[in-house]
CSV table of C-alpha atoms in Angstrom, one decimal:
chain,number,residue,atom,x,y,z
H,1400,MET,CA,6.5,-36.9,5.2
H,1401,LYS,CA,6.1,-33.4,6.5
H,1402,VAL,CA,2.9,-31.5,5.7
H,1403,LEU,CA,3.6,-28.0,4.9
H,1404,GLU,CA,1.6,-25.3,6.7
H,1405,THR,CA,-0.4,-22.8,4.7
H,1406,THR,CA,2.1,-20.0,5.7
H,1407,ASP,CA,5.0,-22.2,4.4
H,1408,LEU,CA,3.1,-22.8,1.2
H,1409,GLU,CA,2.5,-19.1,0.8
H,1410,GLN,CA,6.1,-18.1,1.4
H,1411,LYS,CA,7.3,-20.7,-1.2
H,1412,PHE,CA,4.7,-19.4,-3.6
H,1413,GLN,CA,5.8,-15.8,-3.1
H,1414,ASP,CA,9.4,-16.8,-3.3
H,1415,LYS,CA,8.8,-18.4,-6.7
H,1416,ILE,CA,7.0,-15.2,-7.9
H,1417,ASP,CA,9.9,-13.1,-6.7
H,1418,ARG,CA,12.3,-15.3,-8.7
H,1419,GLU,CA,10.1,-14.7,-11.9
H,1420,VAL,CA,9.2,-18.3,-12.1
H,1421,LYS,CA,5.8,-18.7,-13.7
H,1422,ILE,CA,2.9,-20.2,-11.8
H,1423,GLU,CA,1.3,-23.1,-13.7
H,1424,PRO,CA,-2.3,-24.5,-13.3
H,1425,ASN,CA,-1.2,-27.6,-11.2
H,1426,ASP,CA,1.0,-25.5,-8.9
H,1427,TRP,CA,-0.1,-24.7,-5.4
H,1428,MET,CA,-1.5,-21.1,-5.2
H,1429,PRO,CA,-3.5,-19.1,-2.5
H,1430,ASP,CA,-7.2,-19.1,-2.9
H,1431,ALA,CA,-7.1,-15.3,-3.2
H,1432,TYR,CA,-4.6,-15.5,-6.0
H,1433,ARG,CA,-6.8,-17.9,-7.9
H,1434,LYS,CA,-9.9,-15.8,-7.4
H,1435,THR,CA,-8.1,-12.6,-8.4
H,1436,LEU,CA,-7.1,-14.2,-11.6
H,1437,ILE,CA,-10.4,-15.6,-12.4
H,1438,ARG,CA,-12.0,-12.2,-11.8
H,1439,GLN,CA,-9.4,-10.4,-13.9
H,1440,MET,CA,-9.1,-12.9,-16.7
H,1441,SER,CA,-12.9,-13.6,-17.1
H,1442,GLN,CA,-13.6,-9.8,-17.1
H,1443,HIS,CA,-10.9,-9.4,-19.7
H,1444,ALA,CA,-12.5,-12.0,-21.8
H,1445,HIS,CA,-15.9,-10.4,-21.4
H,1446,SER,CA,-14.3,-7.1,-22.6
H,1447,GLU,CA,-13.0,-8.7,-25.8
H,1448,VAL,CA,-16.4,-10.2,-26.6
H,1449,VAL,CA,-18.5,-7.2,-25.7
H,1450,GLY,CA,-16.0,-5.1,-27.5
H,1451,MET,CA,-17.0,-6.6,-30.7
H,1452,LEU,CA,-20.4,-5.1,-30.6
H,1453,PRO,CA,-19.7,-1.3,-31.4
H,1454,GLU,CA,-17.5,-2.2,-34.4
H,1455,ALA,CA,-19.5,-5.0,-35.7
H,1456,ASN,CA,-22.3,-2.4,-36.2
H,1457,TRP,CA,-20.2,-0.7,-38.8
H,1458,ILE,CA,-19.1,-3.6,-40.9
H,1459,THR,CA,-21.9,-3.2,-43.4
H,1460,ARG,CA,-21.5,0.5,-43.5
H,1461,ALA,CA,-17.7,0.6,-44.1
H,1462,PRO,CA,-16.9,3.2,-46.8
H,1463,ASN,CA,-15.1,0.7,-49.1
H,1464,LEU,CA,-14.2,-3.0,-49.5
H,1465,ARG,CA,-10.7,-2.6,-48.0
H,1466,ARG,CA,-12.1,-0.9,-44.9
H,1467,LYS,CA,-14.8,-3.6,-44.6
H,1468,ALA,CA,-12.2,-6.4,-44.9
H,1469,VAL,CA,-9.9,-4.8,-42.3
H,1470,LEU,CA,-12.8,-4.2,-39.8
H,1471,LEU,CA,-14.2,-7.7,-40.3
H,1472,ALA,CA,-10.8,-9.2,-39.6
H,1473,LYS,CA,-10.4,-7.0,-36.5
H,1474,VAL,CA,-13.8,-8.2,-35.1
H,1475,GLN,CA,-12.8,-11.9,-35.7
H,1476,ASP,CA,-9.6,-11.2,-33.8
H,1477,GLU,CA,-11.5,-9.9,-30.8
H,1478,ALA,CA,-13.6,-13.0,-30.8
H,1479,GLY,CA,-10.5,-15.1,-30.7
H,1480,HIS,CA,-9.1,-13.1,-27.8
H,1481,GLY,CA,-12.1,-13.8,-25.8
H,1482,LEU,CA,-11.7,-17.6,-26.5
H,1483,TYR,CA,-8.1,-17.6,-25.6
H,1484,LEU,CA,-8.8,-15.8,-22.3
H,1485,TYR,CA,-11.9,-18.0,-21.4
H,1486,SER,CA,-9.8,-21.1,-22.1
H,1487,ALA,CA,-7.0,-19.6,-19.8
H,1488,THR,CA,-9.6,-18.9,-17.1
H,1489,GLU,CA,-10.7,-22.6,-17.2
H,1490,THR,CA,-7.2,-23.7,-16.3
H,1491,LEU,CA,-7.9,-22.2,-12.8
H,1492,GLY,CA,-11.0,-24.4,-12.4
H,1493,ALA,CA,-13.6,-21.8,-13.5
H,1494,ASP,CA,-16.5,-22.9,-15.4
H,1495,ARG,CA,-16.8,-21.0,-18.8
H,1496,GLU,CA,-20.6,-20.9,-19.0
H,1497,ALA,CA,-20.8,-19.8,-15.3
H,1498,THR,CA,-18.5,-16.9,-16.0
H,1499,ILE,CA,-20.5,-15.9,-19.0
H,1500,ASP,CA,-23.8,-16.1,-17.0
H,1501,ASP,CA,-22.2,-13.8,-14.4
H,1502,LEU,CA,-21.7,-11.3,-17.3
H,1503,HIS,CA,-25.3,-11.6,-18.3
H,1504,SER,CA,-26.6,-11.3,-14.8
H,1505,GLY,CA,-24.5,-8.1,-14.2
H,1506,LYS,CA,-22.3,-9.8,-11.4
H,1507,ALA,CA,-19.3,-9.6,-13.6
H,1508,LYS,CA,-18.0,-6.4,-15.2
H,1509,TYR,CA,-16.1,-5.6,-18.4
H,1510,SER,CA,-14.2,-2.6,-19.6
H,1511,SER,CA,-16.2,0.6,-19.2
H,1512,ILE,CA,-15.2,1.9,-22.6
H,1513,PHE,CA,-17.6,-0.4,-24.5
H,1514,ASN,CA,-20.6,1.2,-22.9
H,1515,TYR,CA,-20.2,4.2,-25.1
H,1516,PRO,CA,-21.7,4.2,-28.6
H,1517,ALA,CA,-19.9,4.4,-32.0
H,1518,LEU,CA,-21.7,7.1,-33.6
H,1519,SER,CA,-19.8,7.7,-36.7
H,1520,TRP,CA,-17.3,5.9,-39.0
H,1521,ALA,CA,-14.5,8.0,-37.4
H,1522,ASP,CA,-15.4,6.4,-34.0
H,1523,ILE,CA,-14.0,3.1,-35.4
H,1524,GLY,CA,-10.6,4.9,-35.9
H,1525,ALA,CA,-10.8,6.3,-32.4
H,1526,ILE,CA,-11.6,2.8,-30.9
H,1527,GLY,CA,-8.7,1.3,-32.8
H,1528,TRP,CA,-6.2,4.1,-31.9
H,1529,LEU,CA,-7.3,5.0,-28.4
H,1530,VAL,CA,-9.1,1.9,-27.0
H,1531,ASP,CA,-6.7,-0.6,-28.4
H,1532,GLY,CA,-3.9,1.7,-27.8
H,1533,ALA,CA,-4.8,1.7,-24.0
H,1534,ALA,CA,-5.3,-2.0,-24.0
H,1535,ILE,CA,-1.9,-2.6,-25.5
H,1536,MET,CA,-0.3,-0.4,-22.9
H,1537,ASN,CA,-1.8,-2.6,-20.2
H,1538,GLN,CA,-1.5,-5.9,-21.9
H,1539,VAL,CA,2.2,-5.6,-22.9
H,1540,ALA,CA,2.9,-5.6,-19.1
H,1541,LEU,CA,0.5,-8.6,-18.8
H,1542,CYS,CA,2.9,-10.6,-21.0
H,1543,ARG,CA,5.1,-10.8,-17.9
H,1544,CYS,CA,2.2,-11.8,-15.7
H,1545,SER,CA,3.2,-14.4,-12.9
H,1546,TYR,CA,0.5,-16.8,-14.1
H,1547,GLY,CA,1.9,-18.7,-17.1
H,1548,PRO,CA,-1.3,-19.4,-19.2
H,1549,TYR,CA,-2.4,-15.7,-19.0
H,1550,ALA,CA,1.0,-14.4,-19.9
H,1551,ARG,CA,1.4,-16.7,-22.9
H,1552,ALA,CA,-2.2,-15.8,-24.1
H,1553,MET,CA,-1.2,-12.1,-23.9
H,1554,VAL,CA,1.8,-12.5,-26.2
H,1555,LYS,CA,-0.4,-13.5,-29.1
H,1556,ILE,CA,-3.1,-11.1,-28.2
H,1557,CYS,CA,-0.7,-8.1,-28.1
H,1558,LYS,CA,0.6,-8.9,-31.5
H,1559,GLU,CA,-2.9,-8.6,-32.9
H,1560,GLU,CA,-3.8,-5.6,-30.9
H,1561,SER,CA,-0.8,-3.8,-32.3
H,1562,PHE,CA,-2.2,-4.3,-35.7
H,1563,HIS,CA,-5.6,-3.0,-34.5
H,1564,GLN,CA,-4.1,0.2,-33.1
H,1565,ARG,CA,-2.2,1.0,-36.2
H,1566,GLN,CA,-5.3,0.4,-38.3
H,1567,GLY,CA,-7.3,2.8,-36.1
H,1568,TYR,CA,-4.5,5.5,-36.3
H,1569,GLU,CA,-4.3,5.1,-40.0
H,1570,LEU,CA,-8.0,5.5,-40.4
H,1571,LEU,CA,-8.1,8.7,-38.4
H,1572,THR,CA,-5.0,10.1,-40.2
H,1573,THR,CA,-6.8,9.7,-43.5
H,1574,LEU,CA,-9.8,11.5,-42.2
H,1575,ALA,CA,-7.7,14.3,-40.5
H,1576,ASN,CA,-6.0,14.9,-43.9
H,1577,GLY,CA,-9.3,14.8,-45.8
H,1578,THR,CA,-12.0,17.3,-46.3
H,1579,PRO,CA,-12.9,19.8,-43.5
H,1580,GLU,CA,-16.0,17.8,-42.8
H,1581,GLN,CA,-13.8,14.6,-42.5
H,1582,LYS,CA,-11.4,16.3,-40.1
H,1583,GLU,CA,-14.3,17.5,-38.0
H,1584,LEU,CA,-15.5,13.9,-37.6
H,1585,ALA,CA,-12.1,12.7,-36.6
H,1586,GLN,CA,-11.8,15.5,-34.0
H,1587,ASP,CA,-15.4,14.7,-32.6
H,1588,ALA,CA,-14.4,11.1,-32.2
H,1589,LEU,CA,-11.3,12.1,-30.3
H,1590,ASN,CA,-13.3,14.5,-28.1
H,1591,ARG,CA,-15.7,11.8,-27.1
H,1592,PHE,CA,-13.4,8.9,-26.6
H,1593,TRP,CA,-10.3,10.6,-24.9
H,1594,TRP,CA,-11.6,10.7,-21.4
H,1595,PRO,CA,-13.3,7.1,-21.4
H,1596,ALA,CA,-10.1,5.8,-22.8
H,1597,LEU,CA,-8.2,7.3,-19.9
H,1598,MET,CA,-10.8,5.7,-17.5
H,1599,MET,CA,-10.0,2.3,-18.9
H,1600,PHE,CA,-6.9,1.9,-16.7
H,1601,GLY,CA,-9.1,2.0,-13.6
H,1602,PRO,CA,-9.3,4.2,-10.6
H,1603,ASN,CA,-6.4,6.2,-9.3
H,1604,ASP,CA,-4.0,4.0,-7.2
H,1605,ASP,CA,-5.2,5.3,-3.9
H,1606,GLU,CA,-8.8,4.3,-4.9
H,1607,SER,CA,-8.0,0.9,-6.3
H,1608,PRO,CA,-8.7,-1.8,-3.9
H,1609,ASN,CA,-6.9,-4.7,-5.7
H,1610,SER,CA,-3.8,-3.1,-7.3
H,1611,ALA,CA,-1.3,-3.4,-4.4
H,1612,GLN,CA,-1.8,-7.1,-3.9
H,1613,SER,CA,-2.0,-7.8,-7.6
H,1614,MET,CA,1.5,-6.0,-8.0
H,1615,LYS,CA,2.9,-8.0,-5.1
H,1616,TRP,CA,1.8,-11.2,-6.9
H,1617,LYS,CA,3.1,-9.8,-10.2
H,1618,ILE,CA,-0.3,-10.3,-11.9
H,1619,LYS,CA,0.2,-6.6,-12.6
H,1620,ARG,CA,3.5,-4.9,-13.2
H,1621,LEU,CA,2.5,-1.3,-13.3
H,1622,SER,CA,0.0,0.7,-11.4
H,1623,ASN,CA,-3.1,2.2,-13.0
H,1624,ASP,CA,-1.7,5.7,-12.7
H,1625,GLU,CA,1.6,4.6,-14.2
H,1626,LEU,CA,-0.2,3.0,-17.2
H,1627,ARG,CA,-2.5,6.0,-17.7
H,1628,GLN,CA,0.5,8.5,-17.6
H,1629,ASN,CA,2.4,6.3,-20.0
H,1630,PHE,CA,-0.6,6.2,-22.4
H,1631,ILE,CA,-1.0,10.0,-22.4
H,1632,ASP,CA,2.7,10.5,-22.9
H,1633,ALA,CA,2.7,8.3,-26.0
H,1634,THR,CA,-0.6,9.4,-27.5
H,1635,VAL,CA,-0.6,13.2,-27.2
H,1636,PRO,CA,2.3,13.5,-29.8
H,1637,GLN,CA,0.4,11.1,-32.2
H,1638,ALA,CA,-2.6,13.4,-32.0
H,1639,GLU,CA,-0.5,16.5,-32.7
H,1640,LEU,CA,1.2,14.8,-35.6
H,1641,ILE,CA,-2.0,14.5,-37.6
H,1642,GLY,CA,-3.4,17.8,-36.5
H,1643,LEU,CA,-5.9,16.8,-33.9
H,1644,LYS,CA,-6.3,18.5,-30.5
H,1645,VAL,CA,-6.6,16.5,-27.3
H,1646,PRO,CA,-9.7,17.8,-25.5
H,1647,ASP,CA,-8.0,18.9,-22.3
H,1648,GLU,CA,-7.3,22.7,-21.8
H,1649,ASN,CA,-4.9,21.8,-18.9
H,1650,LEU,CA,-2.7,19.5,-20.9
H,1651,LYS,CA,0.8,20.6,-21.0
H,1652,TRP,CA,4.3,19.2,-21.0
H,1653,ASN,CA,6.1,19.3,-17.6
H,1654,GLU,CA,9.8,19.7,-18.1
H,1655,GLU,CA,10.5,18.8,-14.4
H,1656,THR,CA,8.6,15.5,-14.3
H,1657,GLY,CA,9.2,14.5,-18.1
H,1658,HIS,CA,5.5,13.8,-18.4
H,1659,TYR,CA,2.3,15.7,-19.4
H,1660,ASP,CA,0.1,17.2,-16.8
H,1661,PHE,CA,-3.5,16.8,-17.4
H,1662,THR,CA,-6.9,17.5,-15.9
H,1663,PRO,CA,-8.1,15.2,-13.1
H,1664,ILE,CA,-10.5,12.6,-14.4
H,1665,ASN,CA,-14.2,12.8,-13.6
H,1666,TRP,CA,-14.5,9.5,-11.7
H,1667,ASP,CA,-18.3,10.1,-11.0
H,1668,GLU,CA,-18.9,9.3,-14.7
H,1669,PHE,CA,-16.6,6.2,-14.5
H,1670,TRP,CA,-18.5,4.7,-11.5
H,1671,GLN,CA,-21.9,5.5,-13.1
H,1672,VAL,CA,-20.9,3.6,-16.2
H,1673,VAL,CA,-19.4,0.6,-14.2
H,1674,ASN,CA,-22.5,0.4,-12.1
H,1675,GLY,CA,-24.7,0.0,-15.2
H,1676,ASN,CA,-25.7,3.5,-15.9
H,1677,GLY,CA,-23.7,4.2,-19.0
H,1678,PRO,CA,-25.1,5.1,-22.4
H,1679,CYS,CA,-25.1,1.4,-23.7
H,1680,ASN,CA,-24.9,-0.8,-20.7
H,1681,LYS,CA,-28.3,-2.3,-21.1
H,1682,GLN,CA,-27.9,-2.6,-24.9
H,1683,ARG,CA,-24.6,-4.5,-24.7
H,1684,ILE,CA,-25.7,-7.0,-22.1
H,1685,ASP,CA,-29.1,-7.6,-23.9
H,1686,ALA,CA,-27.1,-8.2,-27.1
H,1687,ARG,CA,-24.8,-10.8,-25.5
H,1688,ARG,CA,-27.7,-12.5,-23.7
H,1689,LYS,CA,-29.7,-12.7,-26.9
H,1690,ALA,CA,-26.7,-14.1,-28.7
H,1691,LYS,CA,-26.4,-16.9,-26.2
H,1692,GLU,CA,-30.1,-17.7,-26.3
H,1693,ASN,CA,-30.2,-17.7,-30.0
H,1694,GLY,CA,-27.2,-20.0,-30.4
H,1695,MET,CA,-28.4,-22.5,-27.8
H,1696,TRP,CA,-29.6,-24.8,-30.5
H,1697,VAL,CA,-26.2,-25.0,-32.0
H,1698,ARG,CA,-24.5,-26.0,-28.7
H,1699,GLU,CA,-27.2,-28.5,-28.0
H,1700,ALA,CA,-26.8,-30.1,-31.5
H,1701,ALA,CA,-23.1,-30.3,-31.1
H,1702,LEU,CA,-23.3,-31.9,-27.7
H,1703,ALA,CA,-25.9,-34.5,-29.0
H,1704,PHE,CA,-23.6,-35.3,-31.9
H,1705,ALA,CA,-20.7,-35.7,-29.7
H,1706,GLU,CA,-22.6,-38.0,-27.3
H,1707,LYS,CA,-23.8,-40.1,-30.3
H,1708,ARG,CA,-20.4,-40.4,-31.6
H,1709,LYS,CA,-19.0,-41.4,-28.3
H,1710,LYS,CA,-21.6,-44.1,-27.8
H,1711,LYS,CA,-20.9,-45.5,-31.4
H,1712,GLN,CA,-17.2,-45.6,-30.7
H,1713,SER,CA,-17.7,-47.4,-27.5
H,1714,ALA,CA,-20.1,-50.0,-29.0
């Protein structure tokens, strides 16, 4: 039986990807492909879980029962998304607790947007409209990711994220059509979340070290800059429709390109936040670390019960 050389295996692997055949957990894959997916999927899972924090803080302060029920459902959805993605990451041989420990130690990253505070009720609308809207722009493409478990998880997640985006836009629409003070709250939320939302797509293509290889492997289908431009083109008309102004003096429609021109992003701020110096970095990690420590007894009790039941069944 002929033993395939690594180069032969890599060629067969790439051929499969080029033919749009999904890679499954038991298939051969390059170590770099596996490591890239573990990094991306675990960071995606961390983002879903950390993203619960700014919104959960407003559940008890929602203005009415309907808003409270909607926000509670959304936060529960985000927890579920994290669980889907941690489970998908485990299919690559990653240890879930180890990836979570990497988050708590600062070794692993999560979306920079969640290091900004939710200062007002309008921010909940901005997070739903802008943050989840940006997430959908990226995640719809991930539904066609070359790795099967990730792609299938994203199909369900995108359905729920679409609801979150509509919920946020509806909330801001209500405020924008309310009293002058309410409209001012909506505008202020847009002003503060617009640029961080654009940064969610990651650095410009010429500064992104992993994009080219991820696109060759079809983990990603669109570049950071393409996704960002698509988001701007879709979101600016939505803001105009409800009477809000995007905080960019250089924003204008370009007839030649068929896209909006916009001010270059301040990447110094992005890297400051990514490297742990954002407004809420320490607060977010402390909250997740405390949650794990305070819940340790639950996991220990569940494991003890499972072990006791196993012994009883084998007796």
